[in-house]
Amino acid sequence: MTNDGGWFDRFVDSLPERGWFKFLSTYVVVPYWVWRDPKPKLPGGPRASAQPSENVQRMMNLIMPLKDSSPIGRAKAALAIAQNVDEIFAGLDNVGTVHTARFLLLDDYICMISVYDGDFSNYIRDFIATIGSVFDEVVSLVEGGDDLIPTTHNVERFIDWVHAHDLFQAPDFPTDLFGLQDTASGRSPDSPPHELRSLPRELILQLNANPNISLGGGYRAYPGFSAAQVRGKFGVGW
Amino acid sequence: MNTEFDSNDLQGNILRGYRRDLVRYLILEVDNPAAARRFLAAAVAGNNDAVPAITREKSWTRKPGFCFNIGLTYEGLRALGTPSDCLATFPTEFVQGMTHRAIKLGDFGTSAPANWAPPFNHPERVHVVASVYANDTPQLDQVQDQVARAFNVLGVRNGYNLEDDKVYFGYVDNISQPRFNRIDDPDQAKVDEPIDPLGTILLGYPTRFEDVLFRVPSPAELGHNGTFNAFRILAQDVAGFERYLDTAADALLRHPDVDQLLAPGEEDRIGAGLDRHGALREIVAAQMCGRWRNGVSYEASPDAAVVPDPRAPKFRTNFDYDRTSRCPAGSHMRRVNPRGGPIVQRIANYTRRLVRRGMSYGPRDVDPRKPENDDQEWGLLGNFIGANLGAQFEAVMCDWLNLGLQDPNITGSNDPLFGANSPESSWFDLTLRNGGTIRLRGFPRFVTTRGGAYLFLPSLPAIRYLSELNG
Amino acid sequence: MEDPGIAERLVDSLVRPDGSPKKRPVHTIGIGATGSFLASHVARDYCISKHFQGTETPVTVRFSNGSGSAVQHDGWSDVRGMATRFHLDDGTATDLIAMTLPEFFTPTPETFLDFALAAKPAKFSRESPWRKILDMLKLTPPMRDPYPGETVRPDEGAMRFADRNGYAQLAVFQAAAIGAPASYDRASYHAVHTFVITAPDGTRRWVRFTWQPIAGVLDTNPNAPPEDVYLQDKLRERLALAPARFSLMMSIGEIGDAFDDPTRPWPPHRVRVMMGTLTLDTVVKDQEADCERLSFNPGLLTDGIEPSGDLVLRARKDVYEISSKRRGAVPCPFSRSQANDE
Ligand code: HEM
Ligand code: HEM
């Protein structure tokens, strides 16, 4: 945009692109705000919702830090998954509510990404019941995972743990962040309303508490339908 | 693991119902922890005339005058002085409490905790819910007076058994319950449903999920043989329900397929003296529930409510569902217990069983079906008991009773009787003789949550443990 | 309506000094085009309205800049409008009025009156460099610099209103950053309100509509100097080459959704039905007679589509009629759906 506010104004407008100013923002301004207005980490996974279409095709983005992220450690993780393909596929088929599921090795993490129908705890619990042994193997590769083994005897703790490692899902509508932050801090949402222009700051501070997040609830090609409904329509049996 | 089972250690309201005429729930705050603990010590010991004794699970020879039991919320355990490292071993849903799980339970809109009746609108003060069962009111009053000496009574809820075990809406209730090995229950003698492992209802035993054990809160003395209870106060819109049946029957009379729902001339099989409209009302009511209002299973008798022996096991408990079932997949019965029928979560059949204890409430001298009495409230004081609230009560509520994930033909719809419905979006498919369906719409919410709490039902040794805490 | 004067007062509240009494008080600058709408093969399963039955329905569309200024500033950040009239085969018509903002500012006509007064375009001063630095240190974005020649704008008033009224925040936030489309046919337009449609079996569904450009959504570069006049030429140019097409997407509401509240959009996860395709091939020849003097009205519905309980939607029927009368336009055709006569 053209600027007719004079050289100083032009200079100020360019600040966000200047290295020293970026440095100042990153190491002084943001830490100051983090100190002044710390945000609790927002919980992972899709939020409870009344609408059926919010309760199908939900996303799990489980990001678990590897104990050993060297090529050897990664190979171990790769093998653990490869050797359990039968277990995993049979488990997913019989849990019945999963659209897609896959594992990734990404930097220092092993990630489990899936789209599932219904309640998160039920999904994980049913899954443990069928392939608890595979979960044992996976979490044995992950920091903090040893306390959860055997998962079949630590169902409640495992569910909480998975929940904590599932990525926070940013709201579909940006201003809803205010309400989520209020709720997490035990305040009643949006009363009184927040200063609208503080939204970018709130986002920055939240990203400090939740550095990895899922951006929005994502796109769906055929929203509102369960995996079993899709299978049913195709005549492949549910 | 200790699987030794001494039924004498259990509170008596877990494995069996008491079959008394009246119940009173005392909603209590622990305002003097020392007094409360002294009370609990005496209640377990049962040796103090000024303190009601906890009723135990045992077959009594002479029925006691009243039965007395307690459940505690997380706040209640804390108020009694339970150490925080023990509190941390309780499951998250219990720690958070029922109000924090509201959306999952369908408690939004008019059912939202913010709209609950006192004292449930202040969940942090609800510490203990004590139940007193008796056949007369003076007994209840006497126990209440005794309890009030040790606790702050925040509220009182009175319930009663309607004739023939009925609930408002007119259905016979309390027919199907889980059954357990090692428990000898004459009510269940002729039931042929699978035996449920003890871990369904008690902490510390194998569950229906192979290899899965639910965590027993520690110390074992506190957790073992305990269980959890979702206590719910559920208001029933009786007039609204009967009105809906009228509207539905009106619409069905005009429907081209109506004869597939009710063959002409068969009205008498639905109820003596019913006209076609009246019979269609009953068919809609029966399909919504999965039982005719007289208790006869719709699956076992889809074309007739009038059967020679409605109390025969085959009409009450001994039936199963399959792909050709006439009992709609969306009915209350099939949602809350799909039995061995086909479900999407193939590994979940029989894993979400609940023990139910309920009694009705509301003014008894006024007709709830009359719209002019709309300002009065009737409903159910319900207890939904299981070893794991998340795996049983919540799992049923959020995936099956609402949402209908277990069958693609009902996914996206909620329980027509008890679900979180709005007329704009609700639907339910009636089944027809020829295998077809008729979709009904416009169901309002017939049942509104008015209060409730997640409770831990401790064993007798656990109550003793609590009574010996300090702080 | 409870308050017979509200519609008049709403129209009054929109009048601005740089507008024109002969023109629309908002969405003042616009251009008309014609073409046809072809319903998808599933549309008729959801709605009995004539234009959803699968035969081609001729349409007139007016694209507009949301501003009430009579001076054209296409390149300025602004909400854009797309008013569509379906000419049904029985000689009647139905309108679908949409805009690039997915939600509205207020839940009721009365609160909109408050908003319109609070956010009346007003003189503003450029944010000083010192103030900008302060904003950067507060991690809040500075207010947008004025465009060349821009002396009044609603932004400051709207922002103050949103700080006091949470319901307005989403619309104000999104409107502030909405930018300018590369062409009128390169934007998505939302009809915002909930409508109730009736299916052949009598089923009524609570739904919301959105037009999506098949060519894709494309905005101008917000950092480049804005052009004042390009959108109308661009549309002429593009239609001369090839028709512009839009998909009509419909979301079905579910329990707990804001059926009657236009400030709350529905998440993009509702069951979504592809209702049909709009093809625009001709720019209206006589813009004055066949577009500018037309009157669209969101209350002009047809059998099979009714308004929801949304109070803003219901109020708009009178508002648009009054506005049309004031500027001496051709009145909108008599609406035949009885639901509109309430
Ligand atoms: C006001 C609320 C409710 C009323 C009036 C009600 C009524 C009934 C009735 C009449 C039956 C059939 C009788 C029987 O089989 O014992 C039944 C069965 C049952 N209900 Fe409900 N119900 C209510 C809410 C709930 C809720 C919220 C749940 C679960 C979360 C639930 C779980 C069950 C179960 C598990 C059965 C037994 C099904 C079977 O084993 O086949 N009910 N209910
Ligand atoms: C209370 C709320 C509203 C008021 C008072 C209002 C007022 C007006 C008025 C007075 C006009 C000029 C009508 C004429 O002279 O023909 C107009 C045009 C327009 N409005 Fe609204 N409006 C409101 C809400 C909305 C909403 C929610 C939308 C989007 C869905 C919208 C989109 C439009 C569009 C696209 C036009 C231009 C129509 C054309 O091209 O002729 N308005 N509005």
PDB file of C-alpha atoms in Angstrom, chain B residues 51-240:
ATOM      1  CA  VAL B  51     -26.622 -42.980  63.355  1.00  0.00           C
ATOM      2  CA  PRO B  52     -28.220 -45.007  60.542  1.00  0.00           C
ATOM      3  CA  ALA B  53     -26.214 -48.124  59.703  1.00  0.00           C
ATOM      4  CA  ILE B  54     -24.966 -48.562  56.137  1.00  0.00           C
ATOM      5  CA  THR B  55     -26.986 -51.318  54.508  1.00  0.00           C
ATOM      6  CA  ARG B  56     -24.766 -54.157  53.331  1.00  0.00           C
ATOM      7  CA  GLU B  57     -25.073 -56.622  50.527  1.00  0.00           C
ATOM      8  CA  LYS B  58     -26.373 -59.693  52.200  1.00  0.00           C
ATOM      9  CA  SER B  59     -29.540 -61.674  52.143  1.00  0.00           C
ATOM     10  CA  TRP B  60     -31.389 -60.635  55.204  1.00  0.00           C
ATOM     11  CA  THR B  61     -33.870 -62.822  57.007  1.00  0.00           C
ATOM     12  CA  ARG B  62     -35.833 -59.941  58.435  1.00  0.00           C
ATOM     13  CA  LYS B  63     -36.158 -56.861  56.227  1.00  0.00           C
ATOM     14  CA  PRO B  64     -34.651 -53.833  57.959  1.00  0.00           C
ATOM     15  CA  GLY B  65     -36.982 -50.862  58.487  1.00  0.00           C
ATOM     16  CA  PHE B  66     -34.944 -48.738  56.103  1.00  0.00           C
ATOM     17  CA  CYS B  67     -31.894 -49.053  53.877  1.00  0.00           C
ATOM     18  CA  PHE B  68     -29.184 -46.431  54.015  1.00  0.00           C
ATOM     19  CA  ASN B  69     -26.304 -45.933  51.597  1.00  0.00           C
ATOM     20  CA  ILE B  70     -23.893 -43.246  50.565  1.00  0.00           C
ATOM     21  CA  GLY B  71     -22.004 -42.045  47.514  1.00  0.00           C
ATOM     22  CA  LEU B  72     -19.329 -39.362  47.462  1.00  0.00           C
ATOM     23  CA  THR B  73     -18.285 -36.855  44.861  1.00  0.00           C
ATOM     24  CA  TYR B  74     -14.649 -36.018  44.292  1.00  0.00           C
ATOM     25  CA  GLU B  75     -15.185 -32.827  46.256  1.00  0.00           C
ATOM     26  CA  GLY B  76     -16.674 -34.961  49.001  1.00  0.00           C
ATOM     27  CA  LEU B  77     -13.665 -37.274  49.165  1.00  0.00           C
ATOM     28  CA  ARG B  78     -11.482 -34.223  49.391  1.00  0.00           C
ATOM     29  CA  ALA B  79     -13.606 -32.574  52.051  1.00  0.00           C
ATOM     30  CA  LEU B  80     -13.272 -35.686  54.199  1.00  0.00           C
ATOM     31  CA  GLY B  81      -9.503 -35.376  54.001  1.00  0.00           C
ATOM     32  CA  THR B  82      -8.534 -37.974  51.384  1.00  0.00           C
ATOM     33  CA  PRO B  83      -4.841 -37.352  50.654  1.00  0.00           C
ATOM     34  CA  SER B  84      -4.149 -35.784  47.284  1.00  0.00           C
ATOM     35  CA  ASP B  85      -1.980 -38.672  46.073  1.00  0.00           C
ATOM     36  CA  CYS B  86      -4.982 -40.952  46.560  1.00  0.00           C
ATOM     37  CA  LEU B  87      -7.343 -38.480  44.935  1.00  0.00           C
ATOM     38  CA  ALA B  88      -5.039 -38.466  41.930  1.00  0.00           C
ATOM     39  CA  THR B  89      -5.743 -42.146  41.326  1.00  0.00           C
ATOM     40  CA  PHE B  90      -9.419 -41.540  40.596  1.00  0.00           C
ATOM     41  CA  PRO B  91     -10.473 -41.390  36.950  1.00  0.00           C
ATOM     42  CA  THR B  92     -10.609 -38.029  35.183  1.00  0.00           C
ATOM     43  CA  GLU B  93     -14.355 -37.975  34.527  1.00  0.00           C
ATOM     44  CA  PHE B  94     -15.009 -38.469  38.241  1.00  0.00           C
ATOM     45  CA  VAL B  95     -12.435 -35.853  39.196  1.00  0.00           C
ATOM     46  CA  GLN B  96     -13.990 -33.335  36.811  1.00  0.00           C
ATOM     47  CA  GLY B  97     -17.512 -34.141  37.903  1.00  0.00           C
ATOM     48  CA  MET B  98     -20.742 -34.441  35.966  1.00  0.00           C
ATOM     49  CA  THR B  99     -21.131 -30.750  35.187  1.00  0.00           C
ATOM     50  CA  HIS B 100     -17.814 -30.656  33.338  1.00  0.00           C
ATOM     51  CA  ARG B 101     -18.924 -33.520  31.132  1.00  0.00           C
ATOM     52  CA  ALA B 102     -22.172 -31.775  30.247  1.00  0.00           C
ATOM     53  CA  ILE B 103     -21.905 -31.641  26.465  1.00  0.00           C
ATOM     54  CA  LYS B 104     -20.870 -35.277  26.315  1.00  0.00           C
ATOM     55  CA  LEU B 105     -23.957 -36.200  28.307  1.00  0.00           C
ATOM     56  CA  GLY B 106     -26.313 -34.094  26.208  1.00  0.00           C
ATOM     57  CA  ASP B 107     -26.703 -31.605  29.059  1.00  0.00           C
ATOM     58  CA  PHE B 108     -26.936 -28.427  27.027  1.00  0.00           C
ATOM     59  CA  GLY B 109     -29.704 -25.934  26.349  1.00  0.00           C
ATOM     60  CA  THR B 110     -32.467 -26.418  28.891  1.00  0.00           C
ATOM     61  CA  SER B 111     -30.493 -29.337  30.377  1.00  0.00           C
ATOM     62  CA  ALA B 112     -27.321 -27.289  30.894  1.00  0.00           C
ATOM     63  CA  PRO B 113     -25.900 -27.405  34.429  1.00  0.00           C
ATOM     64  CA  ALA B 114     -26.358 -23.641  34.683  1.00  0.00           C
ATOM     65  CA  ASN B 115     -30.107 -24.322  34.613  1.00  0.00           C
ATOM     66  CA  TRP B 116     -30.060 -27.168  37.138  1.00  0.00           C
ATOM     67  CA  ALA B 117     -32.191 -27.000  40.235  1.00  0.00           C
ATOM     68  CA  PRO B 118     -30.505 -26.164  43.543  1.00  0.00           C
ATOM     69  CA  PRO B 119     -28.286 -27.470  45.043  1.00  0.00           C
ATOM     70  CA  PHE B 120     -26.911 -28.985  41.814  1.00  0.00           C
ATOM     71  CA  ASN B 121     -26.218 -25.557  40.375  1.00  0.00           C
ATOM     72  CA  HIS B 122     -23.411 -25.388  42.946  1.00  0.00           C
ATOM     73  CA  PRO B 123     -21.669 -28.696  42.226  1.00  0.00           C
ATOM     74  CA  GLU B 124     -18.624 -27.803  44.324  1.00  0.00           C
ATOM     75  CA  ARG B 125     -20.778 -27.969  47.447  1.00  0.00           C
ATOM     76  CA  VAL B 126     -22.347 -31.336  46.644  1.00  0.00           C
ATOM     77  CA  HIS B 127     -20.143 -33.726  48.665  1.00  0.00           C
ATOM     78  CA  VAL B 128     -22.258 -36.696  49.567  1.00  0.00           C
ATOM     79  CA  VAL B 129     -25.511 -38.095  48.240  1.00  0.00           C
ATOM     80  CA  ALA B 130     -27.095 -40.413  50.778  1.00  0.00           C
ATOM     81  CA  SER B 131     -30.073 -42.554  49.903  1.00  0.00           C
ATOM     82  CA  VAL B 132     -32.693 -43.781  52.316  1.00  0.00           C
ATOM     83  CA  TYR B 133     -35.176 -46.418  51.195  1.00  0.00           C
ATOM     84  CA  ALA B 134     -38.218 -47.205  53.319  1.00  0.00           C
ATOM     85  CA  ASN B 135     -41.904 -47.886  53.118  1.00  0.00           C
ATOM     86  CA  ASP B 136     -43.055 -44.921  55.157  1.00  0.00           C
ATOM     87  CA  THR B 137     -42.190 -41.278  55.514  1.00  0.00           C
ATOM     88  CA  PRO B 138     -41.523 -41.161  59.302  1.00  0.00           C
ATOM     89  CA  GLN B 139     -38.656 -43.609  58.759  1.00  0.00           C
ATOM     90  CA  LEU B 140     -37.196 -41.279  56.131  1.00  0.00           C
ATOM     91  CA  ASP B 141     -37.616 -38.250  58.375  1.00  0.00           C
ATOM     92  CA  GLN B 142     -35.927 -39.987  61.265  1.00  0.00           C
ATOM     93  CA  VAL B 143     -32.875 -40.896  59.202  1.00  0.00           C
ATOM     94  CA  GLN B 144     -32.733 -37.420  57.725  1.00  0.00           C
ATOM     95  CA  ASP B 145     -32.683 -35.887  61.208  1.00  0.00           C
ATOM     96  CA  GLN B 146     -29.819 -38.145  62.183  1.00  0.00           C
ATOM     97  CA  VAL B 147     -27.838 -37.313  59.061  1.00  0.00           C
ATOM     98  CA  ALA B 148     -28.468 -33.584  59.508  1.00  0.00           C
ATOM     99  CA  ARG B 149     -26.554 -33.698  62.771  1.00  0.00           C
ATOM    100  CA  ALA B 150     -23.333 -34.539  60.961  1.00  0.00           C
ATOM    101  CA  PHE B 151     -23.775 -32.909  57.544  1.00  0.00           C
ATOM    102  CA  ASN B 152     -25.219 -29.758  56.066  1.00  0.00           C
ATOM    103  CA  VAL B 153     -28.301 -30.914  54.156  1.00  0.00           C
ATOM    104  CA  LEU B 154     -28.254 -28.878  50.937  1.00  0.00           C
ATOM    105  CA  GLY B 155     -31.279 -30.490  49.413  1.00  0.00           C
ATOM    106  CA  VAL B 156     -33.698 -33.359  49.590  1.00  0.00           C
ATOM    107  CA  ARG B 157     -35.278 -35.337  46.755  1.00  0.00           C
ATOM    108  CA  ASN B 158     -38.155 -37.691  47.345  1.00  0.00           C
ATOM    109  CA  GLY B 159     -39.035 -40.550  45.042  1.00  0.00           C
ATOM    110  CA  TYR B 160     -41.504 -43.362  44.988  1.00  0.00           C
ATOM    111  CA  ASN B 161     -42.269 -46.493  43.063  1.00  0.00           C
ATOM    112  CA  LEU B 162     -45.147 -46.126  40.675  1.00  0.00           C
ATOM    113  CA  GLU B 163     -47.557 -49.031  40.447  1.00  0.00           C
ATOM    114  CA  ASP B 164     -46.187 -52.098  38.587  1.00  0.00           C
ATOM    115  CA  ASP B 165     -42.671 -50.650  38.427  1.00  0.00           C
ATOM    116  CA  LYS B 166     -43.841 -48.091  35.895  1.00  0.00           C
ATOM    117  CA  VAL B 167     -42.131 -44.847  35.007  1.00  0.00           C
ATOM    118  CA  TYR B 168     -43.887 -41.677  33.928  1.00  0.00           C
ATOM    119  CA  PHE B 169     -44.550 -42.134  30.206  1.00  0.00           C
ATOM    120  CA  GLY B 170     -46.274 -45.330  31.307  1.00  0.00           C
ATOM    121  CA  TYR B 171     -43.665 -47.998  30.609  1.00  0.00           C
ATOM    122  CA  VAL B 172     -42.835 -50.820  32.979  1.00  0.00           C
ATOM    123  CA  ASP B 173     -39.189 -50.388  33.940  1.00  0.00           C
ATOM    124  CA  ASN B 174     -36.579 -52.315  35.867  1.00  0.00           C
ATOM    125  CA  ILE B 175     -36.783 -55.446  33.752  1.00  0.00           C
ATOM    126  CA  SER B 176     -33.339 -55.857  32.208  1.00  0.00           C
ATOM    127  CA  GLN B 177     -30.291 -55.660  34.429  1.00  0.00           C
ATOM    128  CA  PRO B 178     -26.836 -57.117  34.049  1.00  0.00           C
ATOM    129  CA  ARG B 179     -26.335 -60.381  35.887  1.00  0.00           C
ATOM    130  CA  PHE B 180     -23.211 -61.462  37.620  1.00  0.00           C
ATOM    131  CA  ASN B 181     -21.593 -64.718  38.488  1.00  0.00           C
ATOM    132  CA  ARG B 182     -21.244 -65.417  42.157  1.00  0.00           C
ATOM    133  CA  ILE B 183     -24.339 -63.355  42.816  1.00  0.00           C
ATOM    134  CA  ASP B 184     -27.466 -65.246  43.414  1.00  0.00           C
ATOM    135  CA  ASP B 185     -30.417 -63.102  42.465  1.00  0.00           C
ATOM    136  CA  PRO B 186     -33.826 -64.750  42.398  1.00  0.00           C
ATOM    137  CA  ASP B 187     -35.166 -61.975  40.122  1.00  0.00           C
ATOM    138  CA  GLN B 188     -32.792 -63.116  37.430  1.00  0.00           C
ATOM    139  CA  ALA B 189     -33.240 -66.865  37.765  1.00  0.00           C
ATOM    140  CA  LYS B 190     -34.751 -67.426  34.345  1.00  0.00           C
ATOM    141  CA  VAL B 191     -32.806 -64.795  32.435  1.00  0.00           C
ATOM    142  CA  ASP B 192     -30.662 -66.251  29.642  1.00  0.00           C
ATOM    143  CA  GLU B 193     -28.560 -63.192  28.852  1.00  0.00           C
ATOM    144  CA  PRO B 194     -24.802 -63.656  29.092  1.00  0.00           C
ATOM    145  CA  ILE B 195     -23.277 -63.414  32.546  1.00  0.00           C
ATOM    146  CA  ASP B 196     -21.424 -60.165  33.106  1.00  0.00           C
ATOM    147  CA  PRO B 197     -18.028 -60.303  34.738  1.00  0.00           C
ATOM    148  CA  LEU B 198     -17.908 -58.756  38.193  1.00  0.00           C
ATOM    149  CA  GLY B 199     -15.541 -56.066  36.912  1.00  0.00           C
ATOM    150  CA  THR B 200     -18.551 -54.534  35.153  1.00  0.00           C
ATOM    151  CA  ILE B 201     -19.886 -53.391  38.459  1.00  0.00           C
ATOM    152  CA  LEU B 202     -17.045 -53.591  40.978  1.00  0.00           C
ATOM    153  CA  LEU B 203     -13.517 -52.266  40.981  1.00  0.00           C
ATOM    154  CA  GLY B 204     -10.841 -54.911  41.200  1.00  0.00           C
ATOM    155  CA  TYR B 205     -12.206 -57.692  38.983  1.00  0.00           C
ATOM    156  CA  PRO B 206     -11.871 -58.792  35.357  1.00  0.00           C
ATOM    157  CA  THR B 207     -13.987 -56.824  32.897  1.00  0.00           C
ATOM    158  CA  ARG B 208     -15.789 -57.759  29.699  1.00  0.00           C
ATOM    159  CA  PHE B 209     -12.809 -56.391  27.759  1.00  0.00           C
ATOM    160  CA  GLU B 210     -10.322 -59.225  27.591  1.00  0.00           C
ATOM    161  CA  ASP B 211      -7.229 -58.398  29.687  1.00  0.00           C
ATOM    162  CA  VAL B 212      -8.463 -54.915  30.544  1.00  0.00           C
ATOM    163  CA  LEU B 213      -8.589 -53.963  34.207  1.00  0.00           C
ATOM    164  CA  PHE B 214     -10.017 -50.675  35.327  1.00  0.00           C
ATOM    165  CA  ARG B 215      -7.791 -48.836  37.727  1.00  0.00           C
ATOM    166  CA  VAL B 216      -8.621 -49.360  41.374  1.00  0.00           C
ATOM    167  CA  PRO B 217      -8.123 -46.082  43.232  1.00  0.00           C
ATOM    168  CA  SER B 218      -5.530 -46.360  45.942  1.00  0.00           C
ATOM    169  CA  PRO B 219      -5.113 -47.344  48.622  1.00  0.00           C
ATOM    170  CA  ALA B 220      -6.756 -50.645  47.746  1.00  0.00           C
ATOM    171  CA  GLU B 221      -8.755 -50.420  50.942  1.00  0.00           C
ATOM    172  CA  LEU B 222     -10.432 -47.318  49.507  1.00  0.00           C
ATOM    173  CA  GLY B 223     -10.861 -48.485  45.937  1.00  0.00           C
ATOM    174  CA  HIS B 224     -11.408 -52.222  46.029  1.00  0.00           C
ATOM    175  CA  ASN B 225     -15.042 -53.347  45.818  1.00  0.00           C
ATOM    176  CA  GLY B 226     -16.081 -49.775  45.178  1.00  0.00           C
ATOM    177  CA  THR B 227     -17.893 -48.580  42.089  1.00  0.00           C
ATOM    178  CA  PHE B 228     -19.203 -45.439  40.454  1.00  0.00           C
ATOM    179  CA  ASN B 229     -22.677 -44.066  40.046  1.00  0.00           C
ATOM    180  CA  ALA B 230     -24.061 -41.426  37.712  1.00  0.00           C
ATOM    181  CA  PHE B 231     -26.881 -39.965  39.781  1.00  0.00           C
ATOM    182  CA  ARG B 232     -29.314 -38.120  37.518  1.00  0.00           C
ATOM    183  CA  ILE B 233     -32.469 -36.155  38.098  1.00  0.00           C
ATOM    184  CA  LEU B 234     -34.340 -36.443  34.827  1.00  0.00           C
ATOM    185  CA  ALA B 235     -37.542 -34.476  34.335  1.00  0.00           C
ATOM    186  CA  GLN B 236     -40.045 -36.078  31.989  1.00  0.00           C
ATOM    187  CA  ASP B 237     -42.423 -34.030  29.860  1.00  0.00           C
ATOM    188  CA  VAL B 238     -45.348 -36.405  30.126  1.00  0.00           C
ATOM    189  CA  ALA B 239     -47.904 -34.150  28.442  1.00  0.00           C
ATOM    190  CA  GLY B 240     -45.463 -33.372  25.635  1.00  0.00           C
TER     191      GLY B 240
END
